[in-house]
CSV table of C-alpha atoms in Angstrom, one decimal:
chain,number,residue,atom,x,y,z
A,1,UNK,CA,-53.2,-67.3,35.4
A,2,UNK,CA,-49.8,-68.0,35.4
A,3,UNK,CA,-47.3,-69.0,38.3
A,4,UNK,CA,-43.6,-68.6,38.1
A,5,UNK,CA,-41.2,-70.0,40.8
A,6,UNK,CA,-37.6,-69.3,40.8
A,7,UNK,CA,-35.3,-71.1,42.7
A,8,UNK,CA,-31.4,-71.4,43.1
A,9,UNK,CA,-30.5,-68.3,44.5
A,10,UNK,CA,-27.6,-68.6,47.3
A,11,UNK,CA,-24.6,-66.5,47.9
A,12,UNK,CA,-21.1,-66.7,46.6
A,13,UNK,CA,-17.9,-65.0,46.7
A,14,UNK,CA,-17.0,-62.8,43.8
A,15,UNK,CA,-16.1,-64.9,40.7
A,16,UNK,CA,-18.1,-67.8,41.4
A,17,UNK,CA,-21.2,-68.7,39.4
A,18,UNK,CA,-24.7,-69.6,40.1
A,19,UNK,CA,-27.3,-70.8,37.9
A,20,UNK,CA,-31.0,-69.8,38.3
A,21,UNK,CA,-34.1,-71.6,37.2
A,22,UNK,CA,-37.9,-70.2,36.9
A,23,UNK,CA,-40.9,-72.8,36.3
A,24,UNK,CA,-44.4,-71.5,34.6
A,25,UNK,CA,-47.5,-73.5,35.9
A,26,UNK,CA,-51.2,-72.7,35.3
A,27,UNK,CA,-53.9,-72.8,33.1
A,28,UNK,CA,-53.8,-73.4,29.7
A,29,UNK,CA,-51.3,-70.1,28.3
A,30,UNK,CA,-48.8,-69.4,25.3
A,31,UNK,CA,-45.3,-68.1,26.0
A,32,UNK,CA,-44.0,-65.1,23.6
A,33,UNK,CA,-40.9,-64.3,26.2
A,34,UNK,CA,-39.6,-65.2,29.7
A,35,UNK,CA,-37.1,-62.6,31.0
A,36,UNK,CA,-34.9,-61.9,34.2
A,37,UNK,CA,-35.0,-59.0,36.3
A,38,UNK,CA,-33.3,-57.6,39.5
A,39,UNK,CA,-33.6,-55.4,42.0
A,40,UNK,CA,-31.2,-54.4,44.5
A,41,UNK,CA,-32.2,-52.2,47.8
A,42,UNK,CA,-33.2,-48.3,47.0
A,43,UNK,CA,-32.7,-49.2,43.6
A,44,UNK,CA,-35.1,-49.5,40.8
A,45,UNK,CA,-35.8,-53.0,38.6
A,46,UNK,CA,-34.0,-53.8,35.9
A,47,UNK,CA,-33.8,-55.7,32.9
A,48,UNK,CA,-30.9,-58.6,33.2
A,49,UNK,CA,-31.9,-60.8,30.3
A,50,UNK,CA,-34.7,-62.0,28.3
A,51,UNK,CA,-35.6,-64.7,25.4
A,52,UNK,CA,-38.0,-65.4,22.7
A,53,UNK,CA,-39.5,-68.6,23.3
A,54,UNK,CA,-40.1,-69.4,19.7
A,55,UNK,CA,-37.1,-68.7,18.2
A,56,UNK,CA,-34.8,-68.4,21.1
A,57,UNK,CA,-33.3,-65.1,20.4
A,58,UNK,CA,-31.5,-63.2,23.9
A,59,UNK,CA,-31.5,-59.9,24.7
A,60,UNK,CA,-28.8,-58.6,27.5
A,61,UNK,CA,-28.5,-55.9,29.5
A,62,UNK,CA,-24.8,-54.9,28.7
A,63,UNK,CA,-23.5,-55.1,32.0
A,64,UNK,CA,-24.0,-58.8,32.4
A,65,UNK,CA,-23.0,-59.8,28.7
A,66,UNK,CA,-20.5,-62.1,28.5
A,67,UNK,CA,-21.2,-63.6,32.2
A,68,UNK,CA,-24.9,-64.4,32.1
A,69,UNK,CA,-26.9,-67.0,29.9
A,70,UNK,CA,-30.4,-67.5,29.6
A,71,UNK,CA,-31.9,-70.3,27.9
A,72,UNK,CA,-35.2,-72.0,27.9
A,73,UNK,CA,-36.6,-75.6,27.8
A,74,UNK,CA,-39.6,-75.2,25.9
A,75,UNK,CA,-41.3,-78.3,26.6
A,76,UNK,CA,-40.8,-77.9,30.7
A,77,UNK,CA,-41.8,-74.0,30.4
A,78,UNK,CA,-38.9,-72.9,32.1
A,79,UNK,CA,-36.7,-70.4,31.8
A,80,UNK,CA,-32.6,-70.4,33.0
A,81,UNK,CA,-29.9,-68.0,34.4
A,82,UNK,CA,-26.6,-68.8,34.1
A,83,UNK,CA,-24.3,-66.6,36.3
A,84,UNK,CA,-20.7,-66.7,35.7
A,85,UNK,CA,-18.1,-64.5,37.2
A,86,UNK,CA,-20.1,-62.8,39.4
A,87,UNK,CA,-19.0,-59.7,41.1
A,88,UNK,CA,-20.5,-58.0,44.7
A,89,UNK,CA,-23.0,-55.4,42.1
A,90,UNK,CA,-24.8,-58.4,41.3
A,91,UNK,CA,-26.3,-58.7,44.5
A,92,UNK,CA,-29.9,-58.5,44.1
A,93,UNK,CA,-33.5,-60.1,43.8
A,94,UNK,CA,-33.8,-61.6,40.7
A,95,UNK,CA,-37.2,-62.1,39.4
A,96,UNK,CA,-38.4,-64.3,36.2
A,97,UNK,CA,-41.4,-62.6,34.6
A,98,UNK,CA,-43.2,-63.7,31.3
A,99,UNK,CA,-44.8,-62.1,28.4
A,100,UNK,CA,-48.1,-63.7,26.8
A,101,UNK,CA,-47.8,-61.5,23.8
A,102,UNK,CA,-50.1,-59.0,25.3
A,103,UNK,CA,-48.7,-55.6,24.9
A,104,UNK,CA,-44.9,-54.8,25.9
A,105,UNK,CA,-44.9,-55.5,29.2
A,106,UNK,CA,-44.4,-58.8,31.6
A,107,UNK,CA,-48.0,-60.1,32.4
A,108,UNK,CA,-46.9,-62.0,35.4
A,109,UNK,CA,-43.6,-62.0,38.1
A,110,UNK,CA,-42.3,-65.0,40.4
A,111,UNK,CA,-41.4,-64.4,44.1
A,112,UNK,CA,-37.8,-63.7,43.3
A,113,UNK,CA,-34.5,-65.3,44.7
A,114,UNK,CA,-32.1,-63.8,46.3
A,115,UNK,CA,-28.4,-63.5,45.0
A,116,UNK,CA,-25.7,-62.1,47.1
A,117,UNK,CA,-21.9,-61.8,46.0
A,118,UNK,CA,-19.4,-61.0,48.1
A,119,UNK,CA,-16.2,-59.4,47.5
């Protein structure tokens, strides 16, 4: 039902910044969360960052705290990534995902965009 499309990805040296953006298109939906994973070769997905979309509150994973923001623009139903100081274990695919307020989970998961850092 949902479509998510990240885009800004790229590659940088090690203490530069990126930003990331995801847009949600579709039918008619409600957003309880939009989150930010990654996923790095041989490696399993993980959590980077995710926000409420009512109230705005963030939740990091506590190796990016301090150097990543998300944010939201709730009238454009999209979701941001802001990546500052990046070091080369950053490098990943970094996926948007949103949560309808069905369950737990993510109910649906953009393409991903690459990031790669280098040292």
């Amino acid at each position: 039902q949902v479509q998510l499309v990240e885009s800004g990805g790229g590659l940088v040296h090690a203490g530069g910044s990126l930003s990331l953006s995801c847009v949600a298109s579709g039918r008619t939906f409600s957003v309880y969360a939009m989150a930010w994973f990654r996923q790095a070769p041989g490696k399993a997905r993980d959590h980077v960052a995710s926000i409420m979309w009512s109230a705005g509150t963030t939740l990091y994973e506590d190796s990016v705290k301090g150097r990543f923001t998300i944010s939201r623009d709730n009238a454009k139903n999209t979701v941001f990534l802001e990546m500052n100081n990046l070091k080369p274990e950053d490098t990943a695919m970094y996926y948007c995902a949103i949560s309808e307020g069905r369950g737990m989970g993510f109910d649906s998961w953009g393409q991903g965009t690459q990031v790669t850092v280098s040292s």
